[in-house]
JSON list of C-alpha atoms in Angstrom, two decimals:
[
{"chain": "A", "resi": 246, "resn": "MET", "atom": "CA", "xyz": [42.78, 7.83, -9.79]},
{"chain": "A", "resi": 247, "resn": "LYS", "atom": "CA", "xyz": [42.26, 12.05, -10.67]},
{"chain": "A", "resi": 248, "resn": "GLU", "atom": "CA", "xyz": [40.83, 12.78, -7.92]},
{"chain": "A", "resi": 249, "resn": "LEU", "atom": "CA", "xyz": [41.98, 12.73, -3.85]},
{"chain": "A", "resi": 250, "resn": "ASP", "atom": "CA", "xyz": [39.33, 11.24, -2.64]},
{"chain": "A", "resi": 251, "resn": "PRO", "atom": "CA", "xyz": [39.62, 10.37, 1.49]},
{"chain": "A", "resi": 252, "resn": "LEU", "atom": "CA", "xyz": [37.13, 7.72, 1.65]},
{"chain": "A", "resi": 253, "resn": "VAL", "atom": "CA", "xyz": [38.68, 5.84, -0.92]},
{"chain": "A", "resi": 254, "resn": "PHE", "atom": "CA", "xyz": [42.66, 5.53, 1.76]},
{"chain": "A", "resi": 255, "resn": "LEU", "atom": "CA", "xyz": [39.75, 4.91, 3.90]},
{"chain": "A", "resi": 256, "resn": "SER", "atom": "CA", "xyz": [38.66, 2.11, 2.49]},
{"chain": "A", "resi": 257, "resn": "VAL", "atom": "CA", "xyz": [42.04, 0.50, 1.08]},
{"chain": "A", "resi": 258, "resn": "PHE", "atom": "CA", "xyz": [43.56, 1.05, 5.24]},
{"chain": "A", "resi": 259, "resn": "GLN", "atom": "CA", "xyz": [40.49, -1.07, 6.33]},
{"chain": "A", "resi": 260, "resn": "GLU", "atom": "CA", "xyz": [41.54, -3.54, 4.49]},
{"chain": "A", "resi": 261, "resn": "MET", "atom": "CA", "xyz": [43.99, -3.43, 5.39]},
{"chain": "A", "resi": 262, "resn": "LEU", "atom": "CA", "xyz": [44.40, -3.06, 9.24]},
{"chain": "A", "resi": 263, "resn": "GLY", "atom": "CA", "xyz": [40.64, -4.88, 10.11]},
{"chain": "A", "resi": 264, "resn": "PHE", "atom": "CA", "xyz": [40.20, -3.22, 13.28]},
{"chain": "A", "resi": 265, "resn": "TRP", "atom": "CA", "xyz": [43.15, -2.45, 14.05]},
{"chain": "A", "resi": 266, "resn": "LEU", "atom": "CA", "xyz": [42.56, 0.61, 11.99]},
{"chain": "A", "resi": 267, "resn": "TRP", "atom": "CA", "xyz": [39.72, 1.94, 14.45]},
{"chain": "A", "resi": 268, "resn": "ILE", "atom": "CA", "xyz": [42.27, 1.46, 17.67]},
{"chain": "A", "resi": 269, "resn": "MET", "atom": "CA", "xyz": [45.00, 3.29, 15.93]},
{"chain": "A", "resi": 270, "resn": "LEU", "atom": "CA", "xyz": [42.51, 6.02, 15.27]},
{"chain": "A", "resi": 271, "resn": "ALA", "atom": "CA", "xyz": [41.01, 6.32, 19.06]},
{"chain": "A", "resi": 272, "resn": "ALA", "atom": "CA", "xyz": [44.87, 6.09, 20.45]},
{"chain": "A", "resi": 273, "resn": "ALA", "atom": "CA", "xyz": [45.82, 8.77, 18.22]},
{"chain": "A", "resi": 274, "resn": "VAL", "atom": "CA", "xyz": [42.94, 10.65, 18.53]},
{"chain": "A", "resi": 275, "resn": "VAL", "atom": "CA", "xyz": [43.20, 9.73, 22.68]},
{"chain": "A", "resi": 276, "resn": "GLY", "atom": "CA", "xyz": [46.67, 11.22, 22.28]},
{"chain": "A", "resi": 277, "resn": "VAL", "atom": "CA", "xyz": [46.72, 14.20, 20.80]},
{"chain": "A", "resi": 278, "resn": "VAL", "atom": "CA", "xyz": [43.94, 15.23, 23.16]},
{"chain": "A", "resi": 279, "resn": "ALA", "atom": "CA", "xyz": [46.09, 14.33, 26.61]},
{"chain": "A", "resi": 280, "resn": "PHE", "atom": "CA", "xyz": [49.20, 15.54, 24.41]},
{"chain": "A", "resi": 281, "resn": "VAL", "atom": "CA", "xyz": [47.79, 19.38, 24.25]},
{"chain": "A", "resi": 282, "resn": "ALA", "atom": "CA", "xyz": [46.51, 18.93, 27.88]},
{"chain": "A", "resi": 283, "resn": "LEU", "atom": "CA", "xyz": [49.99, 18.38, 29.17]},
{"chain": "A", "resi": 284, "resn": "LEU", "atom": "CA", "xyz": [51.17, 20.71, 27.42]},
{"chain": "A", "resi": 285, "resn": "VAL", "atom": "CA", "xyz": [48.37, 23.41, 28.98]},
{"chain": "A", "resi": 286, "resn": "ARG", "atom": "CA", "xyz": [49.25, 22.23, 32.62]},
{"chain": "A", "resi": 287, "resn": "GLU", "atom": "CA", "xyz": [52.23, 22.31, 32.31]},
{"chain": "A", "resi": 288, "resn": "ARG", "atom": "CA", "xyz": [53.05, 25.01, 30.27]},
{"chain": "A", "resi": 289, "resn": "GLY", "atom": "CA", "xyz": [55.52, 23.73, 27.55]},
{"chain": "A", "resi": 290, "resn": "LEU", "atom": "CA", "xyz": [57.64, 20.95, 27.03]},
{"chain": "A", "resi": 291, "resn": "VAL", "atom": "CA", "xyz": [60.41, 19.69, 29.18]},
{"chain": "A", "resi": 292, "resn": "SER", "atom": "CA", "xyz": [63.77, 18.87, 26.82]},
{"chain": "A", "resi": 293, "resn": "ARG", "atom": "CA", "xyz": [65.20, 16.52, 28.74]},
{"chain": "A", "resi": 294, "resn": "ARG", "atom": "CA", "xyz": [61.44, 14.24, 28.07]},
{"chain": "A", "resi": 295, "resn": "LEU", "atom": "CA", "xyz": [61.69, 14.96, 24.53]},
{"chain": "A", "resi": 296, "resn": "VAL", "atom": "CA", "xyz": [64.95, 13.53, 24.20]},
{"chain": "A", "resi": 297, "resn": "LEU", "atom": "CA", "xyz": [63.86, 10.75, 25.43]},
{"chain": "A", "resi": 298, "resn": "SER", "atom": "CA", "xyz": [60.66, 10.48, 23.38]},
{"chain": "A", "resi": 299, "resn": "GLU", "atom": "CA", "xyz": [62.59, 11.57, 19.72]},
{"chain": "A", "resi": 300, "resn": "VAL", "atom": "CA", "xyz": [64.90, 8.54, 20.60]},
{"chain": "A", "resi": 301, "resn": "LEU", "atom": "CA", "xyz": [62.00, 6.28, 21.33]},
{"chain": "A", "resi": 302, "resn": "GLY", "atom": "CA", "xyz": [60.84, 7.79, 18.24]},
{"chain": "A", "resi": 303, "resn": "ILE", "atom": "CA", "xyz": [63.23, 6.32, 16.48]},
{"chain": "A", "resi": 304, "resn": "PHE", "atom": "CA", "xyz": [62.45, 1.90, 17.06]},
{"chain": "A", "resi": 305, "resn": "GLY", "atom": "CA", "xyz": [58.53, 3.80, 16.58]},
{"chain": "A", "resi": 306, "resn": "GLY", "atom": "CA", "xyz": [59.17, 4.06, 13.39]},
{"chain": "A", "resi": 307, "resn": "ALA", "atom": "CA", "xyz": [60.96, 0.87, 12.79]},
{"chain": "A", "resi": 308, "resn": "VAL", "atom": "CA", "xyz": [57.99, -0.47, 14.20]},
{"chain": "A", "resi": 309, "resn": "ALA", "atom": "CA", "xyz": [55.77, 1.03, 11.90]},
{"chain": "A", "resi": 310, "resn": "LEU", "atom": "CA", "xyz": [57.62, 0.00, 8.85]},
{"chain": "A", "resi": 311, "resn": "VAL", "atom": "CA", "xyz": [56.55, -3.71, 10.40]},
{"chain": "A", "resi": 312, "resn": "ILE", "atom": "CA", "xyz": [53.79, -3.40, 10.54]},
{"chain": "A", "resi": 313, "resn": "MET", "atom": "CA", "xyz": [53.31, -2.30, 7.14]},
{"chain": "A", "resi": 314, "resn": "ALA", "atom": "CA", "xyz": [55.61, -5.21, 6.25]},
{"chain": "A", "resi": 315, "resn": "LYS", "atom": "CA", "xyz": [52.66, -7.66, 7.23]},
{"chain": "A", "resi": 316, "resn": "VAL", "atom": "CA", "xyz": [49.87, -5.77, 6.44]},
{"chain": "A", "resi": 317, "resn": "SER", "atom": "CA", "xyz": [50.64, -5.23, 3.11]},
{"chain": "A", "resi": 318, "resn": "SER", "atom": "CA", "xyz": [51.30, -8.25, -0.25]},
{"chain": "A", "resi": 319, "resn": "SER", "atom": "CA", "xyz": [55.00, -6.75, -0.76]},
{"chain": "A", "resi": 320, "resn": "GLY", "atom": "CA", "xyz": [58.04, -6.63, 0.96]},
{"chain": "A", "resi": 321, "resn": "PHE", "atom": "CA", "xyz": [61.12, -3.68, 1.34]},
{"chain": "A", "resi": 322, "resn": "THR", "atom": "CA", "xyz": [62.50, -5.61, -2.23]},
{"chain": "A", "resi": 323, "resn": "ASP", "atom": "CA", "xyz": [59.41, -5.27, -4.35]},
{"chain": "A", "resi": 324, "resn": "ALA", "atom": "CA", "xyz": [59.49, -1.29, -3.47]},
{"chain": "A", "resi": 325, "resn": "GLY", "atom": "CA", "xyz": [60.86, -0.64, -6.88]},
{"chain": "A", "resi": 326, "resn": "GLY", "atom": "CA", "xyz": [59.73, 3.59, -8.02]},
{"chain": "A", "resi": 327, "resn": "PRO", "atom": "CA", "xyz": [60.95, 6.26, -6.02]},
{"chain": "A", "resi": 328, "resn": "ALA", "atom": "CA", "xyz": [56.97, 6.40, -4.80]},
{"chain": "A", "resi": 329, "resn": "ASP", "atom": "CA", "xyz": [57.37, 3.15, -3.39]},
{"chain": "A", "resi": 330, "resn": "TRP", "atom": "CA", "xyz": [60.85, 4.73, -1.29]},
{"chain": "A", "resi": 331, "resn": "PHE", "atom": "CA", "xyz": [58.55, 8.00, -0.56]},
{"chain": "A", "resi": 332, "resn": "LEU", "atom": "CA", "xyz": [56.01, 5.90, 0.64]},
{"chain": "A", "resi": 333, "resn": "ILE", "atom": "CA", "xyz": [58.46, 4.22, 2.98]},
{"chain": "A", "resi": 334, "resn": "ALA", "atom": "CA", "xyz": [59.61, 7.28, 4.54]},
{"chain": "A", "resi": 335, "resn": "LEU", "atom": "CA", "xyz": [56.16, 7.94, 5.19]},
{"chain": "A", "resi": 336, "resn": "VAL", "atom": "CA", "xyz": [55.55, 5.27, 6.97]},
{"chain": "A", "resi": 337, "resn": "TYR", "atom": "CA", "xyz": [58.48, 5.37, 9.27]},
{"chain": "A", "resi": 338, "resn": "GLY", "atom": "CA", "xyz": [57.87, 9.37, 9.82]},
{"chain": "A", "resi": 339, "resn": "VAL", "atom": "CA", "xyz": [54.02, 8.71, 10.27]},
{"chain": "A", "resi": 340, "resn": "GLY", "atom": "CA", "xyz": [55.76, 5.96, 13.08]},
{"chain": "A", "resi": 341, "resn": "LEU", "atom": "CA", "xyz": [58.46, 8.07, 14.38]},
{"chain": "A", "resi": 342, "resn": "VAL", "atom": "CA", "xyz": [55.75, 11.28, 15.00]},
{"chain": "A", "resi": 343, "resn": "ALA", "atom": "CA", "xyz": [53.77, 9.63, 16.42]},
{"chain": "A", "resi": 344, "resn": "THR", "atom": "CA", "xyz": [55.95, 7.50, 18.74]},
{"chain": "A", "resi": 345, "resn": "VAL", "atom": "CA", "xyz": [57.25, 10.90, 19.64]},
{"chain": "A", "resi": 346, "resn": "VAL", "atom": "CA", "xyz": [53.49, 11.55, 21.45]},
{"chain": "A", "resi": 347, "resn": "LEU", "atom": "CA", "xyz": [53.06, 9.44, 22.29]},
{"chain": "A", "resi": 348, "resn": "ALA", "atom": "CA", "xyz": [55.86, 8.32, 24.71]},
{"chain": "A", "resi": 349, "resn": "TYR", "atom": "CA", "xyz": [55.74, 12.45, 25.73]},
{"chain": "A", "resi": 350, "resn": "THR", "atom": "CA", "xyz": [52.34, 12.33, 26.58]},
{"chain": "A", "resi": 351, "resn": "VAL", "atom": "CA", "xyz": [52.81, 8.73, 28.45]},
{"chain": "A", "resi": 352, "resn": "LEU", "atom": "CA", "xyz": [56.15, 10.18, 30.49]},
{"chain": "A", "resi": 353, "resn": "GLY", "atom": "CA", "xyz": [54.43, 13.50, 30.92]},
{"chain": "A", "resi": 354, "resn": "TRP", "atom": "CA", "xyz": [51.20, 12.06, 33.16]},
{"chain": "A", "resi": 355, "resn": "MET", "atom": "CA", "xyz": [53.67, 10.06, 34.92]},
{"chain": "A", "resi": 356, "resn": "SER", "atom": "CA", "xyz": [56.02, 11.63, 35.81]},
{"chain": "A", "resi": 357, "resn": "PRO", "atom": "CA", "xyz": [55.00, 15.80, 36.27]},
{"chain": "A", "resi": 358, "resn": "ARG", "atom": "CA", "xyz": [57.19, 18.76, 35.91]},
{"chain": "A", "resi": 359, "resn": "ARG", "atom": "CA", "xyz": [57.48, 19.60, 39.35]},
{"chain": "A", "resi": 360, "resn": "PRO", "atom": "CA", "xyz": [57.17, 23.17, 40.03]},
{"chain": "A", "resi": 361, "resn": "ALA", "atom": "CA", "xyz": [60.26, 25.64, 39.79]},
{"chain": "A", "resi": 362, "resn": "HIS", "atom": "CA", "xyz": [60.65, 26.83, 43.93]}
]
């Protein structure tokens, strides 16, 4: 593969995840829009909520690894080279960041910051 073609990645993810790919992409778009709207509404981040979201992100990364192992034909014991371990770390990182953003957003809309008097 000499060129980086996004349609190849889309085809591979479609093959691996099926209809769940579109659900995950829609959730990502809705989550990011809701996160940005929350930041604009509150004019910044709330540190307590961010720390709680980061703790939840640790578990979200682990869940992303479990999903990856379920949808692929290989497991963690099949990882042989640096590229495999880089991909595993990348999946964990994406799961962590996605969980932090979505958790922060849900917590923010459920219990918004009270204005200071």
